[in-house]
Amino acid sequence: MPAMLQMSLCGKYRWWLTLFLIFAGTQDKLYADDTYARMLEKLGFEDVRTRVQGNTLYMAMENTAYRGTFGGWAEALRILDARIGIVDSVVIVALEQQVPQVRICARVHPLEVVEVDYDISEAWRILHGVPVANSSFGKIDWVFYPQVSLANHRYDIIYEGAVNLAPAFEVSLWKGAQVTAQVVIPVWNNISGEADRVRPGFMTFSQTVAFHPRLHATGGIGLFNNNRAGVCGSLEYRLNNCLSVKGRFGLTGKSSFEDKKWNLSTWRKIDGSLGLSYFEACSALQFEGSLNRYVYGYYGARADITRHFRDYAIGVYGIAVEGGYNAGFHFAIPIQGKKAYRRKWFRAKLPDYFDWEYNVLSNKKEWSEDHLKSYDTRPDENHSDRYWQAEYIQRNINREIGK
């Protein structure tokens, strides 16, 4: 065969071989992406996106199966380290209600020390356009919240108390949106009036927006607790991995169930707060300080110190307010198991944590509970649930994987 013809045939086949190798490599990458997505979906993660780029596996997903803000990611890293084949590092963008919260980086084979921060932008750009597996849209949790209250401010009885069961439907909607509908059912109490009746609890719509990986805003409207209804907005900026500044503003009216009917006053009471939160990783202590305007117009300052034992949180606080002072303790302890899978579109469960706060009231006669009147905007508001401080998550993931 003439040399010229032989070179021509080789060139022709070389192009076909090149195209075949490119196509085969692309198919292998797509297969790997799909394999990882299905693996994570089986573990209970939602809104899963995966993409292999170079030697790194990028993932974005929401943890709805594992309790807390670190256990699910530690479990995913352990399983990926045992099964992963073609990559040597993993980057996870952790989501909450489809909104990015933190970036989790780890090397695998073997699994090394994990780093957590808020530098999400590059990983989120790489995952842009990747199809979402196991979407959380429209899925419902039926959560049975226990409520316990005790007060010893009366002289005719030792304690004034109430025990309620407060089931709530929590529905995930589009990115950052959630609807909560709760009813409060009395189980036992020695209080007359509203406490004896079945009544609405939280009835809210909330929307969270991430203006920046470090700047998140949340707005809510509806019925809150402590007999308040209205609108409330909060803003959080994460200055670094352990320090954040938070602000909140609310406009509410009184909401109560009296004389066998629901009464709602005009929304005209303004409240607000501005504070700092710092997590010290070595001691696992969270320090918080805030300046507050309470519902009835009183001004005060509050300081909290909370010790985190993994996802247990126990703390003390003190308040100085016009005309008096207050102090007490609070805790949040797990009552739901470490895993609670949401199969299909519906799940019934206990809340991840039971939280409680005890107040020691001032002994000044001119001072009352109205000086400290405040409210929560969701039923799972405590020091453990949705705690996205990067240093806290990093510390606990490394403890979970034995680093």
PDB file of C-alpha atoms in Angstrom, residues 69-70 96 242 246 277-280 285-288 308 378 382-390 392-393:
ATOM      1  CA  THR A  69     -26.790  20.041  60.912  1.00  0.00           C
ATOM      2  CA  PHE A  70     -23.805  17.674  60.888  1.00  0.00           C
ATOM      3  CA  GLU A  96     -31.807  24.071  53.814  1.00  0.00           C
ATOM      4  CA  CYS A 242     -17.495  31.524  63.990  1.00  0.00           C
ATOM      5  CA  LYS A 246     -28.209  39.188  63.394  1.00  0.00           C
ATOM      6  CA  SER A 277     -23.299  35.285  68.001  1.00  0.00           C
ATOM      7  CA  TYR A 278     -19.833  33.748  68.483  1.00  0.00           C
ATOM      8  CA  PHE A 279     -18.950  30.032  68.585  1.00  0.00           C
ATOM      9  CA  GLU A 280     -15.693  29.095  70.321  1.00  0.00           C
ATOM     10  CA  LEU A 285     -19.356  27.427  73.794  1.00  0.00           C
ATOM     11  CA  GLN A 286     -21.723  29.770  71.996  1.00  0.00           C
ATOM     12  CA  PHE A 287     -21.760  33.379  73.222  1.00  0.00           C
ATOM     13  CA  GLU A 288     -24.660  35.647  72.263  1.00  0.00           C
ATOM     14  CA  HIS A 308     -23.040  22.429  72.791  1.00  0.00           C
ATOM     15  CA  ARG A 378     -41.525  28.814  63.911  1.00  0.00           C
ATOM     16  CA  ASN A 382     -33.950  26.635  69.491  1.00  0.00           C
ATOM     17  CA  HIS A 383     -30.152  26.496  69.888  1.00  0.00           C
ATOM     18  CA  SER A 384     -29.645  23.170  68.044  1.00  0.00           C
ATOM     19  CA  ASP A 385     -32.049  23.052  65.086  1.00  0.00           C
ATOM     20  CA  ARG A 386     -30.895  24.910  61.948  1.00  0.00           C
ATOM     21  CA  TYR A 387     -27.625  25.951  63.623  1.00  0.00           C
ATOM     22  CA  TRP A 388     -25.367  26.643  60.619  1.00  0.00           C
ATOM     23  CA  GLN A 389     -22.240  28.038  62.319  1.00  0.00           C
ATOM     24  CA  ALA A 390     -19.377  26.661  60.190  1.00  0.00           C
ATOM     25  CA  TYR A 392     -19.660  24.087  64.968  1.00  0.00           C
ATOM     26  CA  ILE A 393     -20.420  21.881  61.949  1.00  0.00           C
TER      27      ILE A 393
END
